[in-house]
Amino acid sequence: MSVNKEIKKVTTHTLQKMKSNGEKISMITAYDYSFAKNFDAAGIDVILVGDSASNVMAGHETTLPITLDQMIYHAASVVRGTHRSLVVVDLPFGSYQSNPKEALISCFRIMKETGGHAVKLEGGEEVLESVKKIIAAGVPVMGHLGLTPQSIYKFGTYNVRAKEEAEAEKLKKDALLLQEAGCFAIVLEKIPAQLAKEVSESLQIPTISIGAGKYCDGQVLVMHDLLGINNEFKPRFLRQYADLHQIITNAVQQYIKDVKSADFPNDQEQY
Ligand code: KIV
């Protein structure tokens, strides 16, 4: 695998060029300095500080409990580990839905306190005024449509969204509205591949899929799923690239054995 060395720092403009050139965009979530440093060095285009931190870092059932302060802590850590990748930070539930002023204040805190490069928020028409105000203030915005986990209690399930005509039509309209408002990209989560194809072809800005199929302009996965750290979550859209759960278990069990048997530390491992 070769990292595109031509790209010094990935910006929102780089992503736009990648779509124009037909080059797919790679995106992964990260929540701390060390993993971000590894992903950045591996050549990932975009690192998303997702509010999935609520699930995979804090052990909550949903993304709703994570706070703006907690997102800022994760995002600042990720930014410190990143040199090349574009860092996008999720606006957590309750930090932008009330009104554009609240959304702006949350974005200012994220940009000032983390050094992140852009924000992501969920929804279409409902959040349009906020999206416009945030972009007018100079903050790049990534949209997020389809399965939007912050609305899980409205949906009731994590099943595929927009299978019905009415919801698919609303999604297409929302995608265009977000583009017109100035979003630089849109995440499409868990929708039929043919709908994602239609949306991707109708937009000038890139679409990033998570469970929305191969026709999108890029792909994103949660790092714990991709690396097999959490081996209980195996949705159809996931390709697992490593089994870190097994590697960690083996390593820690060996460490326990070595400690118990007084094999560790040996003479070379002490002062
Ligand atoms: O929070 C997150 O990890 C996300 C991805 C699922 C796109 O929003």
mmCIF file of C-alpha atoms and ligand atoms in Angstrom:
data_model
loop_
_atom_site.group_PDB
_atom_site.id
_atom_site.type_symbol
_atom_site.label_atom_id
_atom_site.label_comp_id
_atom_site.label_asym_id
_atom_site.label_seq_id
_atom_site.Cartn_x
_atom_site.Cartn_y
_atom_site.Cartn_z
ATOM 1 C CA MET A 1 0.000 0.000 0.000
ATOM 2 C CA SER A 2 1.366 3.400 -0.867
ATOM 3 C CA VAL A 3 0.530 6.629 0.932
ATOM 4 C CA ASN A 4 -0.139 9.438 -1.559
ATOM 5 C CA LYS A 5 2.995 11.509 -0.789
ATOM 6 C CA GLU A 6 1.799 14.297 -3.092
ATOM 7 C CA ILE A 7 -0.719 15.201 -0.389
ATOM 8 C CA LYS A 8 1.014 17.215 2.329
ATOM 9 C CA LYS A 9 -1.948 17.949 4.578
ATOM 10 C CA VAL A 10 -5.425 16.706 3.740
ATOM 11 C CA THR A 11 -7.923 19.576 3.586
ATOM 12 C CA THR A 12 -11.565 19.797 2.604
ATOM 13 C CA HIS A 13 -10.302 20.925 -0.826
ATOM 14 C CA THR A 14 -8.205 17.757 -1.119
ATOM 15 C CA LEU A 15 -11.349 15.684 -0.610
ATOM 16 C CA GLN A 16 -13.149 17.659 -3.303
ATOM 17 C CA LYS A 17 -10.254 17.032 -5.712
ATOM 18 C CA MET A 18 -10.271 13.340 -4.820
ATOM 19 C CA LYS A 19 -13.936 13.102 -5.782
ATOM 20 C CA SER A 20 -13.234 14.912 -9.073
ATOM 21 C CA ASN A 21 -10.322 12.538 -9.812
ATOM 22 C CA GLY A 22 -12.294 9.444 -8.836
ATOM 23 C CA GLU A 23 -9.896 8.698 -5.946
ATOM 24 C CA LYS A 24 -11.703 7.088 -3.008
ATOM 25 C CA ILE A 25 -11.498 8.742 0.419
ATOM 26 C CA SER A 26 -10.446 6.688 3.471
ATOM 27 C CA MET A 27 -11.786 7.681 6.886
ATOM 28 C CA ILE A 28 -11.564 6.000 10.306
ATOM 29 C CA THR A 29 -12.611 7.019 13.786
ATOM 30 C CA ALA A 30 -10.089 7.699 16.566
ATOM 31 C CA TYR A 31 -10.476 8.976 20.095
ATOM 32 C CA ASP A 32 -6.954 9.274 21.479
ATOM 33 C CA TYR A 33 -3.411 10.424 20.690
ATOM 34 C CA SER A 34 -1.731 7.037 20.169
ATOM 35 C CA PHE A 35 -4.194 5.497 17.722
ATOM 36 C CA ALA A 36 -4.514 8.794 15.843
ATOM 37 C CA LYS A 37 -0.718 8.893 15.463
ATOM 38 C CA ASN A 38 -0.721 5.370 14.000
ATOM 39 C CA PHE A 39 -3.610 6.058 11.614
ATOM 40 C CA ASP A 40 -2.093 9.351 10.457
ATOM 41 C CA ALA A 41 1.274 7.679 9.782
ATOM 42 C CA ALA A 42 -0.492 4.843 7.919
ATOM 43 C CA GLY A 43 -1.848 7.457 5.501
ATOM 44 C CA ILE A 44 -5.537 7.706 6.363
ATOM 45 C CA ASP A 45 -7.180 10.715 4.702
ATOM 46 C CA VAL A 46 -9.694 11.667 7.397
ATOM 47 C CA ILE A 47 -9.854 10.920 11.126
ATOM 48 C CA LEU A 48 -13.302 11.281 12.651
ATOM 49 C CA VAL A 49 -13.518 11.921 16.369
ATOM 50 C CA GLY A 50 -16.918 10.270 16.424
ATOM 51 C CA ASP A 51 -19.491 10.508 19.160
ATOM 52 C CA SER A 52 -19.285 6.702 18.931
ATOM 53 C CA ALA A 53 -16.727 7.394 21.692
ATOM 54 C CA SER A 54 -19.829 7.231 23.876
ATOM 55 C CA ASN A 55 -20.152 3.528 22.948
ATOM 56 C CA VAL A 56 -16.624 2.280 22.383
ATOM 57 C CA MET A 57 -14.709 4.419 24.887
ATOM 58 C CA ALA A 58 -17.274 4.979 27.647
ATOM 59 C CA GLY A 59 -19.393 1.806 27.307
ATOM 60 C CA HIS A 60 -22.748 3.549 26.880
ATOM 61 C CA GLU A 61 -25.485 1.834 24.881
ATOM 62 C CA THR A 62 -26.065 4.910 22.675
ATOM 63 C CA THR A 63 -24.221 8.037 21.527
ATOM 64 C CA LEU A 64 -26.570 10.307 23.488
ATOM 65 C CA PRO A 65 -24.773 10.600 26.855
ATOM 66 C CA ILE A 66 -21.412 11.933 25.633
ATOM 67 C CA THR A 67 -20.911 15.617 26.463
ATOM 68 C CA LEU A 68 -19.253 18.458 24.581
ATOM 69 C CA ASP A 69 -16.482 18.588 27.211
ATOM 70 C CA GLN A 70 -15.795 14.866 26.739
ATOM 71 C CA MET A 71 -15.732 15.220 22.925
ATOM 72 C CA ILE A 72 -13.294 18.113 23.296
ATOM 73 C CA TYR A 73 -10.986 15.971 25.461
ATOM 74 C CA HIS A 74 -10.972 13.172 22.846
ATOM 75 C CA ALA A 75 -10.575 15.555 19.907
ATOM 76 C CA ALA A 76 -7.672 17.514 21.422
ATOM 77 C CA SER A 77 -5.863 14.201 22.060
ATOM 78 C CA VAL A 78 -6.431 13.065 18.455
ATOM 79 C CA VAL A 79 -5.230 16.380 17.023
ATOM 80 C CA ARG A 80 -1.974 16.100 19.009
ATOM 81 C CA GLY A 81 -1.287 12.781 17.235
ATOM 82 C CA THR A 82 -2.115 14.005 13.742
ATOM 83 C CA HIS A 83 0.052 15.734 11.147
ATOM 84 C CA ARG A 84 -1.409 14.878 7.761
ATOM 85 C CA SER A 85 -5.008 13.711 8.131
ATOM 86 C CA LEU A 86 -8.032 15.993 8.208
ATOM 87 C CA VAL A 87 -9.594 15.806 11.696
ATOM 88 C CA VAL A 88 -13.394 16.037 11.837
ATOM 89 C CA VAL A 89 -15.110 16.301 15.230
ATOM 90 C CA ASP A 90 -18.678 15.184 15.930
ATOM 91 C CA LEU A 91 -20.998 17.688 17.581
ATOM 92 C CA PRO A 92 -22.568 15.598 20.350
ATOM 93 C CA PHE A 93 -26.294 15.235 21.000
ATOM 94 C CA GLY A 94 -27.699 18.331 22.695
ATOM 95 C CA SER A 95 -24.897 20.658 21.622
ATOM 96 C CA TYR A 96 -26.474 22.014 18.407
ATOM 97 C CA GLN A 97 -30.142 21.043 17.989
ATOM 98 C CA SER A 98 -31.720 23.852 20.038
ATOM 99 C CA ASN A 99 -30.799 26.776 17.796
ATOM 100 C CA PRO A 100 -28.023 28.147 15.538
ATOM 101 C CA LYS A 101 -26.531 30.202 18.392
ATOM 102 C CA GLU A 102 -26.040 27.106 20.537
ATOM 103 C CA ALA A 103 -24.566 25.278 17.536
ATOM 104 C CA LEU A 104 -22.130 28.135 16.888
ATOM 105 C CA ILE A 105 -20.982 28.294 20.511
ATOM 106 C CA SER A 106 -20.328 24.520 20.471
ATOM 107 C CA CYS A 107 -18.337 24.823 17.232
ATOM 108 C CA PHE A 108 -16.262 27.721 18.544
ATOM 109 C CA ARG A 109 -15.350 25.651 21.590
ATOM 110 C CA ILE A 110 -14.379 22.671 19.412
ATOM 111 C CA MET A 111 -12.248 24.742 17.038
ATOM 112 C CA LYS A 112 -10.528 26.756 19.800
ATOM 113 C CA GLU A 113 -10.019 23.996 22.376
ATOM 114 C CA THR A 114 -9.121 21.031 20.129
ATOM 115 C CA GLY A 115 -7.411 22.355 17.001
ATOM 116 C CA GLY A 116 -9.734 20.154 14.903
ATOM 117 C CA HIS A 117 -10.324 21.106 11.286
ATOM 118 C CA ALA A 118 -14.063 20.578 10.800
ATOM 119 C CA VAL A 119 -17.237 19.439 12.550
ATOM 120 C CA LYS A 120 -19.868 16.821 11.706
ATOM 121 C CA LEU A 121 -23.509 16.964 12.690
ATOM 122 C CA GLU A 122 -26.541 14.785 12.032
ATOM 123 C CA GLY A 123 -29.663 15.742 10.090
ATOM 124 C CA GLY A 124 -30.865 17.648 7.034
ATOM 125 C CA GLU A 125 -33.503 20.355 6.736
ATOM 126 C CA GLU A 126 -34.000 20.432 10.547
ATOM 127 C CA VAL A 127 -30.437 21.673 11.148
ATOM 128 C CA LEU A 128 -29.980 23.720 7.972
ATOM 129 C CA GLU A 129 -29.991 27.164 9.593
ATOM 130 C CA SER A 130 -27.306 26.045 12.027
ATOM 131 C CA VAL A 131 -25.218 24.531 9.215
ATOM 132 C CA LYS A 132 -25.341 27.828 7.292
ATOM 133 C CA LYS A 133 -24.339 29.882 10.346
ATOM 134 C CA ILE A 134 -21.454 27.546 11.237
ATOM 135 C CA ILE A 135 -20.092 27.656 7.685
ATOM 136 C CA ALA A 136 -20.543 31.442 7.549
ATOM 137 C CA ALA A 137 -18.370 31.619 10.679
ATOM 138 C CA GLY A 138 -15.602 29.792 8.793
ATOM 139 C CA VAL A 139 -16.016 26.281 10.167
ATOM 140 C CA PRO A 140 -16.240 23.464 7.586
ATOM 141 C CA VAL A 141 -19.217 21.143 8.124
ATOM 142 C CA MET A 142 -19.641 17.468 7.221
ATOM 143 C CA GLY A 143 -23.286 16.322 7.078
ATOM 144 C CA HIS A 144 -24.609 12.939 8.223
ATOM 145 C CA LEU A 145 -27.805 11.387 6.797
ATOM 146 C CA GLY A 146 -29.551 7.993 6.811
ATOM 147 C CA LEU A 147 -29.169 6.168 10.101
ATOM 148 C CA THR A 148 -28.359 9.012 12.450
ATOM 149 C CA PRO A 149 -27.592 7.360 15.815
ATOM 150 C CA GLN A 150 -28.447 10.460 17.870
ATOM 151 C CA SER A 151 -32.091 9.849 16.797
ATOM 152 C CA ILE A 152 -32.122 6.178 17.816
ATOM 153 C CA TYR A 153 -35.083 6.614 20.145
ATOM 154 C CA LYS A 154 -37.098 8.138 17.278
ATOM 155 C CA PHE A 155 -36.159 5.298 14.870
ATOM 156 C CA GLY A 156 -36.493 2.529 17.467
ATOM 157 C CA THR A 157 -33.899 0.271 15.766
ATOM 158 C CA TYR A 158 -30.487 0.376 14.081
ATOM 159 C CA ASN A 159 -31.964 -1.200 10.907
ATOM 160 C CA VAL A 160 -31.267 0.036 7.353
ATOM 161 C CA ARG A 161 -32.915 3.448 6.731
ATOM 162 C CA ALA A 162 -34.630 4.972 3.690
ATOM 163 C CA LYS A 163 -35.881 1.726 2.177
ATOM 164 C CA GLU A 164 -39.296 3.343 1.685
ATOM 165 C CA GLU A 165 -39.896 5.904 -1.067
ATOM 166 C CA ALA A 166 -40.872 8.810 1.222
ATOM 167 C CA GLU A 167 -37.759 8.537 3.412
ATOM 168 C CA ALA A 168 -35.521 8.061 0.354
ATOM 169 C CA GLU A 169 -36.975 11.212 -1.232
ATOM 170 C CA LYS A 170 -36.411 13.208 1.959
ATOM 171 C CA LEU A 171 -32.824 11.957 2.138
ATOM 172 C CA LYS A 172 -32.136 13.021 -1.471
ATOM 173 C CA LYS A 173 -33.631 16.464 -0.775
ATOM 174 C CA ASP A 174 -31.659 16.818 2.478
ATOM 175 C CA ALA A 175 -28.410 15.893 0.701
ATOM 176 C CA LEU A 176 -28.955 18.653 -1.871
ATOM 177 C CA LEU A 177 -29.875 21.166 0.842
ATOM 178 C CA LEU A 178 -26.706 20.355 2.792
ATOM 179 C CA GLN A 179 -24.627 20.761 -0.348
ATOM 180 C CA GLU A 180 -26.295 24.115 -1.158
ATOM 181 C CA ALA A 181 -25.704 25.234 2.442
ATOM 182 C CA GLY A 182 -21.973 24.649 1.888
ATOM 183 C CA CYS A 183 -21.188 21.271 3.510
ATOM 184 C CA PHE A 184 -17.900 19.860 2.199
ATOM 185 C CA ALA A 185 -18.974 16.173 2.454
ATOM 186 C CA ILE A 186 -21.818 14.005 3.722
ATOM 187 C CA VAL A 187 -21.690 10.711 5.619
ATOM 188 C CA LEU A 188 -24.398 8.287 4.456
ATOM 189 C CA GLU A 189 -25.071 5.641 7.098
ATOM 190 C CA LYS A 190 -26.822 2.311 6.540
ATOM 191 C CA ILE A 191 -28.962 3.047 3.473
ATOM 192 C CA PRO A 192 -29.442 0.928 0.326
ATOM 193 C CA ALA A 193 -26.422 1.007 -2.021
ATOM 194 C CA GLN A 194 -28.550 2.065 -5.013
ATOM 195 C CA LEU A 195 -29.908 5.093 -3.134
ATOM 196 C CA ALA A 196 -26.371 6.026 -2.035
ATOM 197 C CA LYS A 197 -25.279 5.730 -5.695
ATOM 198 C CA GLU A 198 -28.028 8.087 -6.814
ATOM 199 C CA VAL A 199 -27.158 10.603 -4.093
ATOM 200 C CA SER A 200 -23.398 10.371 -4.759
ATOM 201 C CA GLU A 201 -23.901 10.936 -8.488
ATOM 202 C CA SER A 202 -26.255 13.870 -7.923
ATOM 203 C CA LEU A 203 -23.807 15.732 -5.646
ATOM 204 C CA GLN A 204 -20.635 17.651 -6.414
ATOM 205 C CA ILE A 205 -19.363 17.114 -2.846
ATOM 206 C CA PRO A 206 -18.082 13.698 -1.685
ATOM 207 C CA THR A 207 -20.226 11.137 0.113
ATOM 208 C CA ILE A 208 -18.665 8.864 2.732
ATOM 209 C CA SER A 209 -20.320 5.516 3.392
ATOM 210 C CA ILE A 210 -20.759 3.499 6.526
ATOM 211 C CA GLY A 211 -22.966 0.646 5.430
ATOM 212 C CA ALA A 212 -24.098 2.571 2.344
ATOM 213 C CA GLY A 213 -22.162 0.527 -0.211
ATOM 214 C CA LYS A 214 -19.475 0.802 -2.835
ATOM 215 C CA TYR A 215 -20.733 3.695 -4.938
ATOM 216 C CA CYS A 216 -19.950 6.374 -2.351
ATOM 217 C CA ASP A 217 -16.840 8.516 -2.751
ATOM 218 C CA GLY A 218 -15.268 7.190 0.442
ATOM 219 C CA GLN A 219 -15.688 4.787 3.339
ATOM 220 C CA VAL A 220 -15.592 5.185 7.111
ATOM 221 C CA LEU A 221 -15.452 2.534 9.833
ATOM 222 C CA VAL A 222 -15.293 2.730 13.603
ATOM 223 C CA MET A 223 -11.711 1.763 14.562
ATOM 224 C CA HIS A 224 -12.803 -0.775 17.202
ATOM 225 C CA ASP A 225 -14.864 -2.640 14.571
ATOM 226 C CA LEU A 226 -12.218 -2.501 11.814
ATOM 227 C CA LEU A 227 -9.466 -3.698 14.174
ATOM 228 C CA GLY A 228 -11.608 -6.332 15.908
ATOM 229 C CA ILE A 229 -11.155 -4.811 19.369
ATOM 230 C CA ASN A 230 -14.854 -5.253 19.986
ATOM 231 C CA ASN A 231 -15.617 -8.725 18.648
ATOM 232 C CA GLU A 232 -19.306 -8.692 19.567
ATOM 233 C CA PHE A 233 -20.396 -6.280 16.789
ATOM 234 C CA LYS A 234 -20.439 -7.906 13.347
ATOM 235 C CA PRO A 235 -22.898 -6.125 11.044
ATOM 236 C CA ARG A 236 -23.016 -7.123 7.365
ATOM 237 C CA PHE A 237 -21.301 -3.907 6.230
ATOM 238 C CA LEU A 238 -18.229 -4.450 8.407
ATOM 239 C CA ARG A 239 -14.958 -5.829 7.072
ATOM 240 C CA GLN A 240 -12.737 -6.698 10.051
ATOM 241 C CA TYR A 241 -9.031 -6.234 9.204
ATOM 242 C CA ALA A 242 -7.492 -7.567 12.413
ATOM 243 C CA ASP A 243 -8.440 -9.562 15.488
ATOM 244 C CA LEU A 244 -6.990 -7.327 18.180
ATOM 245 C CA HIS A 245 -9.328 -8.846 20.740
ATOM 246 C CA GLN A 246 -7.498 -12.184 20.331
ATOM 247 C CA ILE A 247 -4.065 -10.580 20.124
ATOM 248 C CA ILE A 248 -4.702 -8.551 23.298
ATOM 249 C CA THR A 249 -6.135 -11.560 25.148
ATOM 250 C CA ASN A 250 -3.133 -13.739 24.216
ATOM 251 C CA ALA A 251 -0.630 -11.032 25.162
ATOM 252 C CA VAL A 252 -2.240 -10.231 28.510
ATOM 253 C CA GLN A 253 -2.661 -13.923 29.401
ATOM 254 C CA GLN A 254 1.026 -14.497 28.643
ATOM 255 C CA TYR A 255 1.931 -11.468 30.801
ATOM 256 C CA ILE A 256 -0.176 -12.815 33.696
ATOM 257 C CA LYS A 257 1.544 -16.194 33.357
ATOM 258 C CA ASP A 258 5.002 -14.601 33.338
ATOM 259 C CA VAL A 259 4.229 -12.475 36.408
ATOM 260 C CA LYS A 260 2.742 -15.379 38.357
ATOM 261 C CA SER A 261 5.681 -17.642 37.528
ATOM 262 C CA ALA A 262 8.194 -14.874 38.387
ATOM 263 C CA ASP A 263 9.574 -15.134 34.838
ATOM 264 C CA PHE A 264 8.977 -11.381 34.360
ATOM 265 C CA PRO A 265 11.027 -9.325 34.984
ATOM 266 C CA ASN A 266 14.327 -11.115 34.337
ATOM 267 C CA ASP A 267 17.849 -9.813 35.071
ATOM 268 C CA GLN A 268 17.930 -7.738 31.866
ATOM 269 C CA GLU A 269 14.580 -6.162 32.650
ATOM 270 C CA GLN A 270 15.605 -4.567 35.944
ATOM 271 C CA TYR A 271 18.058 -1.873 37.152
HETATM 272 O O1 KIV B 1 -19.633 8.576 15.608
HETATM 273 C C1 KIV B 1 -19.243 7.903 14.641
HETATM 274 O O2 KIV B 1 -18.371 7.026 14.759
HETATM 275 C C2 KIV B 1 -19.850 8.176 13.353
HETATM 276 C C3 KIV B 1 -19.564 7.205 12.252
HETATM 277 C C4 KIV B 1 -20.437 6.025 12.449
HETATM 278 C C5 KIV B 1 -19.751 7.813 10.920
HETATM 279 O O3 KIV B 1 -20.569 9.111 13.208
#
